[in-house]
Short mmCIF file of C-alpha atoms in Angstrom, two decimals:
data_model
loop_
_atom_site.label_atom_id
_atom_site.label_comp_id
_atom_site.label_asym_id
_atom_site.label_seq_id
_atom_site.Cartn_x
_atom_site.Cartn_y
_atom_site.Cartn_z
CA MET A 264 0.00 0.00 0.00
CA THR A 265 1.31 3.45 -0.91
CA GLU A 266 1.96 5.75 2.04
CA PRO A 267 -0.18 8.94 2.00
CA SER A 268 1.64 12.00 0.73
CA ALA A 269 2.11 15.11 2.82
CA SER A 270 -0.52 16.88 0.76
CA SER A 271 -3.09 14.12 1.24
CA SER A 272 -2.33 14.03 4.95
CA SER A 273 -2.78 17.77 5.27
CA SER A 274 -6.05 17.57 3.37
CA TYR A 275 -7.35 15.14 6.00
CA ALA A 276 -6.63 17.79 8.64
CA ALA A 277 -8.29 20.37 6.43
CA ALA A 278 -11.38 18.14 6.45
CA GLY A 279 -11.53 18.65 10.21
CA VAL A 280 -9.93 15.44 11.54
CA ASP A 281 -7.10 15.97 14.02
CA THR A 282 -5.21 12.69 14.54
CA ALA A 283 -2.69 14.37 16.85
CA ALA A 284 -5.52 15.37 19.19
CA GLY A 285 -6.67 11.76 19.21
CA ASP A 286 -3.19 10.60 20.21
CA ARG A 287 -3.10 13.20 22.97
CA ALA A 288 -6.47 11.97 24.28
CA VAL A 289 -5.12 8.42 24.47
CA GLU A 290 -2.11 9.59 26.45
CA LEU A 291 -4.35 11.42 28.92
CA MET A 292 -6.59 8.40 29.53
CA LYS A 293 -3.90 5.71 29.83
CA ALA A 294 -3.50 5.79 33.60
CA ALA A 295 -7.23 5.62 34.29
CA VAL A 296 -7.66 2.68 31.92
CA ALA A 297 -4.68 0.82 33.40
CA ARG A 298 -6.28 0.87 36.87
CA THR A 299 -9.11 -1.34 35.58
CA GLN A 300 -6.81 -4.03 34.23
CA GLY A 301 -5.58 -7.07 36.12
CA PRO A 302 -3.26 -9.87 35.02
CA GLU A 303 -5.97 -11.30 32.75
CA VAL A 304 -5.55 -8.39 30.32
CA PHE A 305 -2.92 -8.78 27.60
CA GLY A 306 -1.41 -5.88 25.72
CA GLY A 307 -1.89 -2.21 26.39
CA VAL A 308 -3.88 0.76 25.19
CA GLY A 309 -3.85 1.31 21.45
CA GLY A 310 -4.02 -2.23 20.11
CA PHE A 311 -6.39 -3.22 17.33
CA ALA A 312 -8.17 -5.61 19.69
CA GLY A 313 -8.35 -6.08 23.45
CA LEU A 314 -7.21 -9.43 24.82
CA PHE A 315 -8.52 -11.10 27.98
CA ASP A 316 -7.34 -14.42 29.41
CA VAL A 317 -10.38 -16.62 30.10
CA SER A 318 -8.52 -19.81 30.97
CA PHE A 319 -10.30 -19.77 34.36
CA LEU A 320 -13.46 -20.80 32.50
CA LYS A 321 -12.04 -24.32 32.15
CA ASP A 322 -12.99 -24.79 35.82
CA PHE A 323 -16.65 -24.11 35.04
CA ARG A 324 -18.92 -27.11 34.52
CA ARG A 325 -20.83 -25.26 31.81
CA PRO A 326 -19.67 -21.65 31.31
CA LEU A 327 -22.06 -19.20 29.70
CA LEU A 328 -20.94 -15.84 28.32
CA ALA A 329 -23.24 -12.85 28.83
CA THR A 330 -23.01 -9.69 26.77
CA SER A 331 -24.72 -6.32 26.80
CA THR A 332 -24.46 -3.08 24.86
CA ASP A 333 -26.01 0.33 25.45
CA GLY A 334 -25.43 4.06 25.43
CA VAL A 335 -26.19 6.98 27.71
CA GLY A 336 -28.89 8.57 25.56
CA THR A 337 -29.76 12.25 25.56
CA LYS A 338 -28.31 12.78 29.02
CA VAL A 339 -25.11 13.63 27.13
CA ALA A 340 -26.82 16.83 25.95
CA ILE A 341 -26.82 18.10 29.53
CA ALA A 342 -23.15 17.23 30.02
CA GLN A 343 -22.36 19.15 26.85
CA ALA A 344 -24.52 22.12 27.84
CA ILE A 345 -22.71 22.68 31.15
CA ASP A 346 -19.31 21.42 29.94
CA LYS A 347 -19.07 18.70 32.59
CA HIS A 348 -18.00 15.32 31.26
CA ASP A 349 -16.54 13.33 34.17
CA THR A 350 -19.76 11.58 35.27
CA ILE A 351 -21.27 10.48 31.97
CA GLY A 352 -18.88 7.51 31.83
CA GLN A 353 -20.34 6.03 35.01
CA ASP A 354 -23.77 6.26 33.40
CA LEU A 355 -22.49 4.20 30.49
CA VAL A 356 -21.04 1.49 32.71
CA GLY A 357 -24.20 1.38 34.80
CA MET A 358 -26.37 0.91 31.75
CA VAL A 359 -24.16 -1.85 30.31
CA VAL A 360 -22.58 -3.75 33.19
CA ASP A 361 -25.65 -3.76 35.44
CA ASP A 362 -27.53 -5.55 32.67
CA ILE A 363 -24.96 -8.35 32.89
CA ILE A 364 -25.39 -8.90 36.64
CA VAL A 365 -29.13 -9.35 36.01
CA VAL A 366 -28.47 -12.89 34.74
CA GLY A 367 -26.08 -13.57 37.62
CA ALA A 368 -22.93 -13.14 35.51
CA ARG A 369 -19.69 -11.57 36.71
CA PRO A 370 -18.57 -8.86 34.29
CA LEU A 371 -15.18 -9.50 32.76
CA PHE A 372 -14.34 -6.73 30.31
CA MET A 373 -15.78 -3.75 28.48
CA THR A 374 -15.07 -1.64 25.42
CA ASP A 375 -16.32 1.88 24.69
CA TYR A 376 -17.03 4.01 21.63
CA ILE A 377 -17.08 7.82 21.53
CA ALA A 378 -18.19 9.67 18.40
CA CYS A 379 -17.56 13.40 18.42
CA GLY A 380 -17.50 16.38 16.11
CA LYS A 381 -14.05 17.45 17.28
CA VAL A 382 -11.57 15.64 19.50
CA VAL A 383 -10.84 17.79 22.53
CA PRO A 384 -8.30 15.61 24.37
CA GLU A 385 -9.20 16.80 27.86
CA ARG A 386 -12.91 16.22 27.25
CA ILE A 387 -12.38 12.72 25.85
CA ALA A 388 -10.06 11.89 28.74
CA ALA A 389 -12.69 13.07 31.26
CA ILE A 390 -15.33 10.83 29.68
CA VAL A 391 -13.01 7.82 29.64
CA ALA A 392 -11.87 8.51 33.21
CA GLY A 393 -15.50 8.23 34.27
CA ILE A 394 -15.87 4.97 32.38
CA ALA A 395 -12.67 3.60 33.88
CA GLY A 396 -13.60 4.61 37.42
CA ALA A 397 -16.92 2.80 37.17
CA CYS A 398 -15.26 -0.22 35.54
CA GLU A 399 -12.84 -0.34 38.46
CA ALA A 400 -15.75 -0.14 40.93
CA THR A 401 -17.55 -3.04 39.26
CA GLY A 402 -14.48 -5.23 38.72
CA THR A 403 -14.65 -4.84 34.94
CA ALA A 404 -11.51 -4.49 32.83
CA LEU A 405 -11.63 -1.71 30.24
CA VAL A 406 -9.75 -3.45 27.43
CA GLY A 407 -10.28 -1.15 24.49
CA GLY A 408 -12.26 1.57 22.84
CA GLU A 409 -12.54 3.91 19.91
CA THR A 410 -12.80 7.66 19.56
CA ALA A 411 -14.11 8.71 16.15
CA GLU A 412 -14.06 12.29 14.90
CA HIS A 413 -17.03 13.11 12.64
CA PRO A 414 -16.75 16.74 11.48
CA GLY A 415 -19.70 17.90 9.45
CA LEU A 416 -21.90 15.20 10.98
CA LEU A 417 -21.60 16.32 14.60
CA GLY A 418 -20.97 19.82 15.89
CA PRO A 419 -17.58 20.65 17.47
CA ASP A 420 -18.94 20.18 21.01
CA ASP A 421 -21.26 17.26 20.24
CA TYR A 422 -20.52 13.67 21.13
CA ASP A 423 -22.23 10.39 21.88
CA VAL A 424 -20.98 7.43 23.90
CA ALA A 425 -21.75 3.74 23.78
CA GLY A 426 -20.19 0.57 25.09
CA ALA A 427 -20.37 -3.20 25.29
CA ALA A 428 -19.32 -5.67 27.97
CA VAL A 429 -18.93 -9.41 28.41
CA GLY A 430 -19.41 -11.47 31.54
CA ALA A 431 -19.50 -15.13 32.55
CA VAL A 432 -21.80 -17.27 34.67
CA GLU A 433 -21.99 -20.97 35.51
CA ALA A 434 -25.11 -22.35 33.82
CA ASP A 435 -26.37 -23.76 37.12
CA ASP A 436 -26.23 -20.25 38.63
CA LEU A 437 -28.09 -18.48 35.82
CA LEU A 438 -30.82 -16.20 37.18
CA GLY A 439 -34.17 -15.77 35.48
CA ALA A 440 -37.93 -16.08 35.55
CA GLU A 441 -37.82 -19.88 35.56
CA ARG A 442 -36.41 -19.79 39.11
CA VAL A 443 -39.19 -17.58 40.50
CA ARG A 444 -41.77 -19.27 42.75
CA ASP A 445 -45.13 -18.41 44.29
CA GLY A 446 -44.52 -16.47 47.52
CA ASP A 447 -41.14 -15.02 46.50
CA VAL A 448 -40.49 -11.54 47.87
CA VAL A 449 -39.78 -8.60 45.55
CA LEU A 450 -37.06 -6.33 46.93
CA ALA A 451 -36.49 -2.83 45.56
CA MET A 452 -33.05 -1.20 45.51
CA ALA A 453 -32.88 2.58 45.62
CA SER A 454 -31.74 4.56 42.61
CA SER A 455 -29.47 7.59 42.84
CA GLY A 456 -31.89 9.66 40.75
CA LEU A 457 -32.90 9.62 37.11
CA HIS A 458 -30.03 7.33 36.06
CA SER A 459 -29.93 7.44 32.23
CA ASN A 460 -33.51 7.08 31.11
CA GLY A 461 -36.25 9.53 30.29
CA TYR A 462 -34.01 12.50 29.54
CA SER A 463 -35.90 13.38 26.39
CA LEU A 464 -38.90 13.96 28.65
CA VAL A 465 -36.74 15.89 31.13
CA ARG A 466 -35.43 18.17 28.40
CA HIS A 467 -38.95 18.69 27.02
CA ILE A 468 -40.31 19.68 30.44
CA LEU A 469 -37.51 22.18 31.07
CA ALA A 470 -37.81 23.67 27.58
CA GLN A 471 -41.55 24.12 28.05
CA ARG A 472 -40.89 26.07 31.25
CA GLY A 473 -38.01 28.09 29.79
CA ILE A 474 -35.47 26.62 32.21
CA GLY A 475 -31.88 26.26 31.01
CA PHE A 476 -29.33 23.72 32.20
CA THR A 477 -26.98 26.47 33.33
CA ASP A 478 -29.72 28.19 35.35
CA HIS A 479 -29.59 28.06 39.13
CA SER A 480 -32.66 26.90 41.01
CA ASP A 481 -33.52 26.56 44.68
CA ASP A 482 -35.65 23.54 43.78
CA PHE A 483 -32.63 21.79 42.28
CA ASP A 484 -30.33 22.99 45.06
CA GLY A 485 -27.99 24.78 42.64
CA GLN A 486 -27.32 24.55 38.94
CA VAL A 487 -30.06 22.63 37.14
CA GLY A 488 -27.72 20.73 34.83
CA GLU A 489 -25.43 19.68 37.66
CA ALA A 490 -28.35 18.20 39.59
CA LEU A 491 -29.59 16.33 36.52
CA LEU A 492 -26.15 14.79 35.93
CA GLU A 493 -26.26 12.78 39.16
CA PRO A 494 -24.58 9.57 37.94
CA THR A 495 -26.29 6.21 37.66
CA ARG A 496 -25.92 4.02 40.74
CA LEU A 497 -23.84 0.87 40.23
CA TYR A 498 -25.36 -2.36 41.56
CA THR A 499 -22.95 -5.00 40.28
CA SER A 500 -20.47 -5.32 43.16
CA PRO A 501 -23.02 -5.43 46.03
CA LEU A 502 -25.12 -7.97 44.11
CA LEU A 503 -22.11 -10.13 43.29
CA ARG A 504 -21.23 -10.23 46.98
CA VAL A 505 -24.76 -11.42 47.80
CA LEU A 506 -24.72 -14.03 45.01
CA GLN A 507 -21.35 -15.34 46.19
CA GLU A 508 -22.22 -15.41 49.91
CA PRO A 509 -22.43 -19.12 50.89
CA SER A 510 -25.24 -18.56 53.37
CA LEU A 511 -27.35 -16.87 50.67
CA ARG A 512 -26.53 -19.22 47.80
CA GLY A 513 -29.60 -19.71 45.62
CA ALA A 514 -31.64 -17.12 47.52
CA VAL A 515 -31.85 -14.65 44.63
CA HIS A 516 -34.03 -16.04 41.85
CA SER A 517 -34.13 -13.17 39.37
CA LEU A 518 -33.08 -9.54 39.02
CA SER A 519 -34.50 -6.65 37.03
CA HIS A 520 -32.63 -3.50 36.01
CA VAL A 521 -35.11 -0.62 35.88
CA THR A 522 -34.16 1.22 32.69
CA GLY A 523 -36.17 2.19 29.61
CA GLY A 524 -39.82 1.23 30.00
CA GLY A 525 -40.04 2.09 33.66
CA ILE A 526 -40.97 0.12 36.74
CA ALA A 527 -43.74 -2.35 35.93
CA ALA A 528 -42.55 -3.35 32.47
CA ASN A 529 -39.00 -4.14 33.57
CA LEU A 530 -40.15 -6.18 36.57
CA ALA A 531 -42.66 -8.11 34.42
CA ARG A 532 -39.81 -9.23 32.13
CA VAL A 533 -38.20 -11.36 34.88
CA LEU A 534 -41.38 -13.01 36.19
CA PRO A 535 -42.78 -16.28 34.83
CA VAL A 536 -45.91 -16.32 32.68
CA GLY A 537 -48.96 -16.77 34.90
CA SER A 538 -47.48 -14.94 37.89
CA TRP A 539 -48.32 -11.45 39.09
CA VAL A 540 -47.10 -8.84 41.56
CA GLU A 541 -48.67 -5.75 43.02
CA VAL A 542 -45.91 -3.26 43.86
CA GLU A 543 -46.89 -1.14 46.83
CA ARG A 544 -45.99 2.51 46.21
CA SER A 545 -46.34 3.41 49.88
CA THR A 546 -43.11 1.54 50.68
CA TRP A 547 -40.93 4.35 49.36
CA SER A 548 -40.80 8.06 48.65
CA PRO A 549 -39.52 9.01 45.17
CA SER A 550 -36.41 11.20 45.12
CA PRO A 551 -37.02 14.98 45.07
CA VAL A 552 -35.89 15.30 41.43
CA PHE A 553 -38.91 13.27 40.29
CA ARG A 554 -41.34 15.41 42.27
CA ILE A 555 -39.77 18.63 40.97
CA LEU A 556 -40.01 17.53 37.35
CA SER A 557 -43.56 16.25 37.77
CA ASP A 558 -44.60 19.56 39.33
CA LEU A 559 -42.96 21.49 36.49
CA ALA A 560 -44.83 19.33 33.99
CA GLY A 561 -48.11 19.75 35.84
CA SER A 562 -48.45 15.96 35.99
CA THR A 563 -48.42 13.21 38.61
CA LEU A 564 -45.64 10.86 39.61
CA GLU A 565 -47.84 7.97 38.53
CA SER A 566 -48.00 9.27 34.96
CA SER A 567 -44.22 8.86 34.56
CA GLU A 568 -43.94 5.30 35.93
CA GLY A 569 -43.43 3.99 32.40
CA THR A 570 -40.55 6.40 31.77
CA TRP A 571 -38.60 7.11 34.97
CA ASN A 572 -37.41 4.75 37.71
CA LEU A 573 -38.97 6.99 40.42
CA GLY A 574 -36.41 5.91 43.00
CA VAL A 575 -36.03 2.19 42.24
CA GLY A 576 -33.03 1.20 40.12
CA MET A 577 -33.08 -2.57 40.51
CA PHE A 578 -35.42 -5.32 41.73
CA ALA A 579 -34.48 -8.67 43.24
CA ILE A 580 -36.95 -11.53 43.45
CA VAL A 581 -35.87 -13.56 46.45
CA ALA A 582 -36.87 -16.71 48.35
CA PRO A 583 -39.09 -15.52 51.26
CA GLU A 584 -36.97 -17.11 53.99
CA ALA A 585 -33.90 -15.17 52.79
CA ALA A 586 -35.52 -11.83 51.95
CA ASP A 587 -34.57 -10.08 55.19
CA ALA A 588 -30.96 -11.25 55.00
CA VAL A 589 -30.57 -10.23 51.34
CA ALA A 590 -32.11 -6.80 51.97
CA ALA A 591 -29.86 -6.27 54.99
CA ALA A 592 -26.72 -7.26 53.07
CA ILE A 593 -27.38 -4.91 50.15
CA THR A 594 -28.40 -2.08 52.49
CA ALA A 595 -25.20 -2.55 54.50
CA ASP A 596 -23.32 -2.23 51.21
CA GLY A 597 -24.70 1.28 50.76
CA ILE A 598 -27.87 0.70 48.73
CA PRO A 599 -31.16 1.04 50.63
CA THR A 600 -33.22 -2.09 49.91
CA TRP A 601 -36.76 -2.94 51.01
CA PRO A 602 -39.69 -5.28 50.19
CA VAL A 603 -42.37 -3.92 47.85
CA GLY A 604 -44.50 -6.95 47.02
CA THR A 605 -44.92 -10.71 46.76
CA VAL A 606 -45.09 -12.97 43.72
CA SER A 607 -48.36 -14.85 43.32
CA THR A 608 -49.51 -17.48 40.85
CA SER A 609 -53.13 -17.58 42.01
CA ALA A 610 -55.86 -16.93 39.46
CA ARG A 611 -57.12 -13.37 39.28
CA ASP A 612 -58.29 -10.68 36.89
CA LEU A 613 -55.19 -9.01 35.46
CA ALA A 614 -56.91 -6.00 33.93
CA GLY A 615 -54.75 -2.94 34.53
CA PHE A 616 -51.55 -4.97 34.92
CA GLU A 617 -48.46 -4.54 32.72
CA GLN A 618 -47.84 -7.95 31.14
CA GLY A 619 -44.41 -8.61 29.67
CA ALA A 620 -42.31 -6.13 27.71
CA LYS A 621 -39.69 -5.86 24.94
CA GLY A 622 -40.82 -9.09 23.31
CA VAL A 623 -40.76 -11.09 26.56
CA ASP A 624 -43.90 -12.97 27.59
CA GLY A 625 -43.36 -12.49 31.31
CA GLY A 626 -45.52 -12.02 34.34
CA ALA A 627 -47.94 -9.24 35.22
CA VAL A 628 -47.19 -6.19 37.37
CA ARG A 629 -49.10 -3.18 38.52
CA LEU A 630 -48.32 -0.44 41.03
CA THR A 631 -50.88 0.19 43.71
CA GLY A 632 -51.50 2.72 46.50
CA ALA A 633 -49.92 6.14 46.91
CA TYR A 634 -46.27 7.06 47.27
CA ALA A 635 -44.96 7.90 50.72
CA GLY A 636 -44.56 11.61 51.31
#
């Protein structure tokens, strides 16, 4: 292959692509990425492919690989508006890695992808530092990634982030609806706020009221955008500790990550067909951010249950005799956890229940009562 001439190289720069800035961004992120990598990772930053030693899987009776991919969504618009980029990476890891723990798998490694209009090395490094920090917190190696500069397609300050991760689980330990039984207790785990779903609605509400992300508001306790960037809570490590605790082995039957689709739909996905749950709203009080946004919209909290998590980021369906111990263990690990309902397989009229979601023929769920004040 003929090497590019100086003139062709300079024309690439004239087209708006700065390869030197990309190299500088890699240098800035190297240390953060390295902290996520243990002896299983081969090679360093900059390779064409990430390498991960999975020889430990030979000790599994029947190893299953789990994979997940996602992005952060329009929450990135708020990060861009207030020029704060160090938390959006945790949102990405939360959306990807916490989907892997749902099946009981331990996350192994992750890759990321950042598309931007212009590579600003410090901004890219801040995003990746957030990803790396959350990978480190969840025991996930960040083994590779890509930053792509798309001038003319994205504005100079625009970017989007996405990622994918792989985990592993012993087939006998796989969690899912088939393990759920009549009488199982549904535990809710508190969210840290909006997480990374429903931001198109958030942005619409604020635009309708003429509120900017850089505005300061007593309701939001400071800058609006800063409050709305509260990063997604990470559930992987506390849940792995529960799943690996010998005294609680087999206690957790299924997990549900409350993301797009809201509360009832995501819980219904991990319940068996023919089962139902009534989730009691009175067992928790939604975080202030949800009440503020609902008030601004002139709507009720109940009307956004299919969009926002309203204070619940994850559900665990647990054997009744172990429910108290599981809730106590997760709470002691820093995530408030409490019972919200019980699984039933008795016959009843399911009118008004959410039944399955995203192509899954699951159980039926509805929320009942009023939220605690």
